[in-house]
């Protein structure tokens, strides 16, 4: 089954509203008529509404960078799935390594967020990935499998079809040190095997697995040529129109 590639830009804690809208408009214009791939951008929460308006009518999808695990309540600092929907987001990034490592989010917390996102019909992008120390100790597959299986715990097969996985080796994020296409493919293949074990092979074959970690215009084509790499989650290079545009139009 053919998986439609997804090129996703994670703007992290960059770009105030005016700049975010300017970039979003340029991306939307460049994506007009694009139908063989999907494009998503994740601005900061404060720019979400304006960015969603800027790309309305284009194929560009908008995502939050995290979501709370309740619809509403006394959760100072959190954003609920209903609020994301209200702001115009249809997707959400979950378990990003910066959330895990700087803000101490664990697999159980990420799982609660994911279940809540699905309940409110947001498409989750579940991020997994090992640190350099974990890779050097030979624990890459173990770490990724645990993040994956605990992250999707309680998700039924039918719902799992909507979930997107992003493999982002922590040592490749923001470092300019991309995983080689072989290293990335090896982990993507193992993620698909884990999904086939948790669900069914036919389902695993439908799930998109993105690669993230220093994706740039000069490495996107070779990464995207790998059989189990179905898209990219782009940080730094998504903040500049020229580089993100080249990545969107990978060949
Ligand atoms: P960079 O592309 O800047 O390495 O960031 C990757 C990332 O964290 C995307 O979520």
Short mmCIF file of C-alpha atoms and ligand atoms in Angstrom, two decimals:
data_model
loop_
_atom_site.label_atom_id
_atom_site.label_comp_id
_atom_site.label_asym_id
_atom_site.label_seq_id
_atom_site.Cartn_x
_atom_site.Cartn_y
_atom_site.Cartn_z
CA UNK A 1 0.00 0.00 0.00
CA UNK A 2 1.41 3.36 -1.02
CA UNK A 3 2.03 5.73 1.83
CA UNK A 4 1.60 9.39 1.02
CA UNK A 5 4.78 11.24 2.03
CA UNK A 6 4.47 13.87 4.74
CA UNK A 7 6.88 16.78 5.02
CA UNK A 8 6.43 18.44 8.39
CA UNK A 9 8.06 21.59 9.72
CA UNK A 10 8.48 21.94 13.47
CA UNK A 11 9.05 25.62 14.15
CA UNK A 12 9.80 24.95 17.85
CA UNK A 13 10.05 28.18 19.93
CA UNK A 14 10.83 30.40 16.95
CA UNK A 15 8.93 33.03 14.90
CA UNK A 16 6.50 35.53 16.35
CA UNK A 17 3.15 35.90 14.62
CA UNK A 18 4.01 38.27 11.78
CA UNK A 19 7.05 36.25 10.71
CA UNK A 20 5.15 32.98 11.12
CA UNK A 21 2.34 34.22 8.89
CA UNK A 22 4.79 35.45 6.27
CA UNK A 23 6.49 32.05 6.11
CA UNK A 24 3.17 30.17 6.19
CA UNK A 25 1.85 32.20 3.27
CA UNK A 26 4.94 31.45 1.22
CA UNK A 27 4.69 27.73 2.00
CA UNK A 28 0.97 27.68 1.15
CA UNK A 29 1.59 29.41 -2.18
CA UNK A 30 4.31 26.93 -3.05
CA UNK A 31 2.08 23.97 -2.18
CA UNK A 32 -0.88 24.99 -4.33
CA UNK A 33 -1.89 22.01 -6.43
CA UNK A 34 0.43 19.61 -4.62
CA UNK A 35 -1.37 16.31 -4.27
CA UNK A 36 1.24 13.57 -4.15
CA UNK A 37 2.55 14.60 -0.74
CA UNK A 38 1.29 16.20 2.42
CA UNK A 39 2.80 19.27 4.07
CA UNK A 40 2.41 20.33 7.69
CA UNK A 41 3.73 23.18 9.80
CA UNK A 42 3.76 23.44 13.58
CA UNK A 43 4.04 27.05 14.75
CA UNK A 44 4.12 28.18 18.37
CA UNK A 45 0.75 28.14 20.13
CA UNK A 46 0.49 31.93 20.01
CA UNK A 47 0.81 31.97 16.21
CA UNK A 48 -1.48 28.99 15.53
CA UNK A 49 -4.70 30.84 14.77
CA UNK A 50 -3.05 33.36 12.46
CA UNK A 51 -1.06 30.65 10.66
CA UNK A 52 -4.15 28.46 10.24
CA UNK A 53 -5.95 31.42 8.66
CA UNK A 54 -2.97 32.14 6.42
CA UNK A 55 -2.93 28.62 4.96
CA UNK A 56 -6.72 28.13 4.81
CA UNK A 57 -7.76 26.80 1.42
CA UNK A 58 -4.27 25.41 0.72
CA UNK A 59 -3.23 21.79 1.23
CA UNK A 60 -0.93 22.80 4.12
CA UNK A 61 -1.94 21.32 7.46
CA UNK A 62 -1.30 22.97 10.81
CA UNK A 63 -0.19 21.26 14.02
CA UNK A 64 0.34 22.03 17.66
CA UNK A 65 3.68 21.15 19.23
CA UNK A 66 2.07 19.38 22.19
CA UNK A 67 -1.34 18.80 23.74
CA UNK A 68 -2.78 18.25 27.19
CA UNK A 69 -4.41 14.94 28.17
CA UNK A 70 -7.70 16.49 29.25
CA UNK A 71 -10.33 18.48 27.44
CA UNK A 72 -10.17 21.26 30.03
CA UNK A 73 -9.31 21.82 33.66
CA UNK A 74 -6.83 23.25 36.13
CA UNK A 75 -3.66 22.60 34.12
CA UNK A 76 -1.79 25.90 34.09
CA UNK A 77 0.42 26.23 31.04
CA UNK A 78 -1.19 23.43 29.04
CA UNK A 79 -3.23 23.61 25.83
CA UNK A 80 -6.16 21.25 25.38
CA UNK A 81 -7.07 19.37 22.20
CA UNK A 82 -10.25 21.39 21.94
CA UNK A 83 -8.19 24.58 22.02
CA UNK A 84 -5.91 23.26 19.30
CA UNK A 85 -8.93 22.46 17.14
CA UNK A 86 -10.38 25.86 17.94
CA UNK A 87 -7.15 27.51 16.76
CA UNK A 88 -7.28 25.59 13.47
CA UNK A 89 -4.82 22.75 14.13
CA UNK A 90 -5.64 19.26 12.94
CA UNK A 91 -2.42 17.57 13.98
CA UNK A 92 -0.10 17.53 16.98
CA UNK A 93 3.53 16.62 17.63
CA UNK A 94 3.93 14.42 20.73
CA UNK A 95 6.87 13.13 22.73
CA UNK A 96 9.40 15.31 20.95
CA UNK A 97 12.86 14.72 22.35
CA UNK A 98 12.95 18.28 23.68
CA UNK A 99 9.79 17.55 25.66
CA UNK A 100 11.26 14.29 26.92
CA UNK A 101 14.72 15.54 27.77
CA UNK A 102 14.23 19.18 28.80
CA UNK A 103 10.75 18.90 30.29
CA UNK A 104 10.96 15.35 31.63
CA UNK A 105 7.99 13.91 29.76
CA UNK A 106 7.94 10.13 30.05
CA UNK A 107 6.30 7.45 27.95
CA UNK A 108 3.24 7.27 30.20
CA UNK A 109 2.65 11.01 29.88
CA UNK A 110 3.17 10.93 26.12
CA UNK A 111 0.70 8.04 25.90
CA UNK A 112 -1.97 9.97 27.81
CA UNK A 113 -1.50 12.92 25.47
CA UNK A 114 -1.73 10.67 22.44
CA UNK A 115 -4.94 8.98 23.58
CA UNK A 116 -6.50 12.37 24.24
CA UNK A 117 -5.38 13.73 20.87
CA UNK A 118 -7.04 10.77 19.12
CA UNK A 119 -10.19 11.15 21.16
CA UNK A 120 -10.52 14.70 19.87
CA UNK A 121 -9.58 13.77 16.31
CA UNK A 122 -6.17 15.36 16.14
CA UNK A 123 -3.64 13.40 14.09
CA UNK A 124 -0.71 12.67 16.39
CA UNK A 125 2.90 12.53 15.32
CA UNK A 126 4.58 10.39 17.96
CA UNK A 127 8.32 11.07 18.18
CA UNK A 128 10.79 8.42 19.29
CA UNK A 129 14.57 8.28 19.22
CA UNK A 130 17.67 7.30 21.14
CA UNK A 131 20.38 9.48 22.66
CA UNK A 132 23.99 9.16 21.54
CA UNK A 133 24.87 7.25 24.72
CA UNK A 134 22.00 4.82 24.13
CA UNK A 135 23.18 4.25 20.55
CA UNK A 136 26.77 3.73 21.64
CA UNK A 137 25.64 1.21 24.23
CA UNK A 138 23.82 -0.71 21.50
CA UNK A 139 20.40 0.09 22.94
CA UNK A 140 18.86 1.96 20.00
CA UNK A 141 16.25 -0.67 19.10
CA UNK A 142 15.37 -1.37 22.74
CA UNK A 143 14.83 2.32 23.51
CA UNK A 144 12.81 2.99 20.37
CA UNK A 145 10.67 -0.11 20.84
CA UNK A 146 9.85 0.88 24.42
CA UNK A 147 8.96 4.48 23.47
CA UNK A 148 6.81 3.18 20.66
CA UNK A 149 4.97 0.38 22.43
CA UNK A 150 4.33 2.42 25.59
CA UNK A 151 3.45 5.50 23.52
CA UNK A 152 0.66 3.73 21.63
CA UNK A 153 -0.60 1.62 24.52
CA UNK A 154 -4.39 1.36 24.41
CA UNK A 155 -4.65 2.54 20.81
CA UNK A 156 -6.91 0.25 18.79
CA UNK A 157 -5.86 -0.80 15.29
CA UNK A 158 -8.49 1.29 13.55
CA UNK A 159 -7.25 4.45 15.31
CA UNK A 160 -3.63 3.52 14.82
CA UNK A 161 -4.04 4.12 11.09
CA UNK A 162 -4.16 7.84 11.80
CA UNK A 163 -1.03 7.90 13.92
CA UNK A 164 2.22 9.09 12.36
CA UNK A 165 5.54 8.01 13.87
CA UNK A 166 8.66 10.17 13.70
CA UNK A 167 12.06 8.65 14.30
CA UNK A 168 14.32 11.44 15.52
CA UNK A 169 17.68 10.29 16.88
CA UNK A 170 18.46 12.80 19.63
CA UNK A 171 22.09 13.09 18.52
CA UNK A 172 20.97 14.26 15.07
CA UNK A 173 18.60 17.01 16.21
CA UNK A 174 19.95 20.49 15.65
CA UNK A 175 23.48 19.17 15.35
CA UNK A 176 23.90 19.09 11.57
CA UNK A 177 24.79 15.41 12.07
CA UNK A 178 22.15 13.54 10.07
CA UNK A 179 21.76 9.80 10.48
CA UNK A 180 23.01 8.14 7.32
CA UNK A 181 20.28 6.82 5.09
CA UNK A 182 21.31 3.30 6.10
CA UNK A 183 21.14 4.10 9.83
CA UNK A 184 17.75 5.73 9.41
CA UNK A 185 16.34 2.95 7.22
CA UNK A 186 17.51 0.31 9.70
CA UNK A 187 15.57 1.90 12.56
CA UNK A 188 12.54 2.70 10.38
CA UNK A 189 12.42 -0.94 9.31
CA UNK A 190 12.56 -2.07 12.91
CA UNK A 191 9.81 0.39 13.89
CA UNK A 192 7.61 -1.13 11.18
CA UNK A 193 8.37 -4.60 12.51
CA UNK A 194 7.44 -3.53 16.03
CA UNK A 195 4.17 -2.09 14.70
CA UNK A 196 3.50 -5.33 12.82
CA UNK A 197 4.00 -7.21 16.09
CA UNK A 198 1.75 -4.89 18.08
CA UNK A 199 -0.93 -4.78 15.36
CA UNK A 200 -0.81 -6.50 11.97
CA UNK A 201 1.60 -6.34 9.10
CA UNK A 202 -0.99 -4.83 6.76
CA UNK A 203 -1.64 -2.07 9.28
CA UNK A 204 2.06 -1.51 9.89
CA UNK A 205 2.49 -1.11 6.14
CA UNK A 206 -0.01 1.76 6.15
CA UNK A 207 1.58 3.78 8.95
CA UNK A 208 3.84 6.65 7.98
CA UNK A 209 7.22 6.83 9.64
CA UNK A 210 9.00 10.18 9.29
CA UNK A 211 12.68 10.79 9.81
CA UNK A 212 13.83 13.87 11.74
CA UNK A 213 17.25 15.18 12.70
CA UNK A 214 19.16 17.66 10.54
CA UNK A 215 17.08 17.06 7.41
CA UNK A 216 18.39 19.54 4.84
CA UNK A 217 17.93 20.27 1.12
CA UNK A 218 21.06 18.25 0.34
CA UNK A 219 20.12 15.05 2.18
CA UNK A 220 16.34 14.88 1.82
CA UNK A 221 16.31 13.11 -1.55
CA UNK A 222 18.47 10.21 -0.44
CA UNK A 223 16.60 9.83 2.85
CA UNK A 224 13.24 9.86 1.06
CA UNK A 225 14.46 7.17 -1.34
CA UNK A 226 14.62 4.65 1.52
CA UNK A 227 11.77 2.13 1.50
CA UNK A 228 10.58 2.78 5.06
CA UNK A 229 11.12 6.56 5.21
CA UNK A 230 7.77 8.16 4.50
CA UNK A 231 8.50 11.79 5.22
CA UNK A 232 10.53 14.23 7.22
CA UNK A 233 10.12 16.18 10.44
CA UNK A 234 12.22 19.25 9.88
CA UNK A 235 13.45 21.74 12.48
CA UNK A 236 16.03 24.37 11.53
CA UNK A 237 15.62 24.04 7.78
CA UNK A 238 11.85 24.57 8.11
CA UNK A 239 12.38 28.12 9.39
CA UNK A 240 13.62 29.43 6.06
CA UNK A 241 11.36 29.34 3.03
CA UNK A 242 14.07 28.42 0.51
CA UNK A 243 15.32 25.39 2.40
CA UNK A 244 11.88 24.15 3.49
CA UNK A 245 10.54 24.61 -0.01
CA UNK A 246 13.34 22.48 -1.45
CA UNK A 247 12.63 19.79 1.14
CA UNK A 248 8.90 19.86 0.36
CA UNK A 249 9.71 19.40 -3.32
CA UNK A 250 12.10 16.48 -2.75
CA UNK A 251 12.48 14.13 -5.65
P1 LIG B 1 16.59 19.86 13.16
O1 LIG B 1 16.03 19.66 11.78
O2 LIG B 1 16.90 21.30 13.46
O3 LIG B 1 17.71 18.94 13.46
O4 LIG B 1 15.41 19.48 14.17
C1 LIG B 1 14.74 18.28 14.03
C2 LIG B 1 13.57 18.27 14.94
O5 LIG B 1 13.69 18.24 16.13
C3 LIG B 1 12.24 18.29 14.31
O6 LIG B 1 11.25 18.00 15.24
#
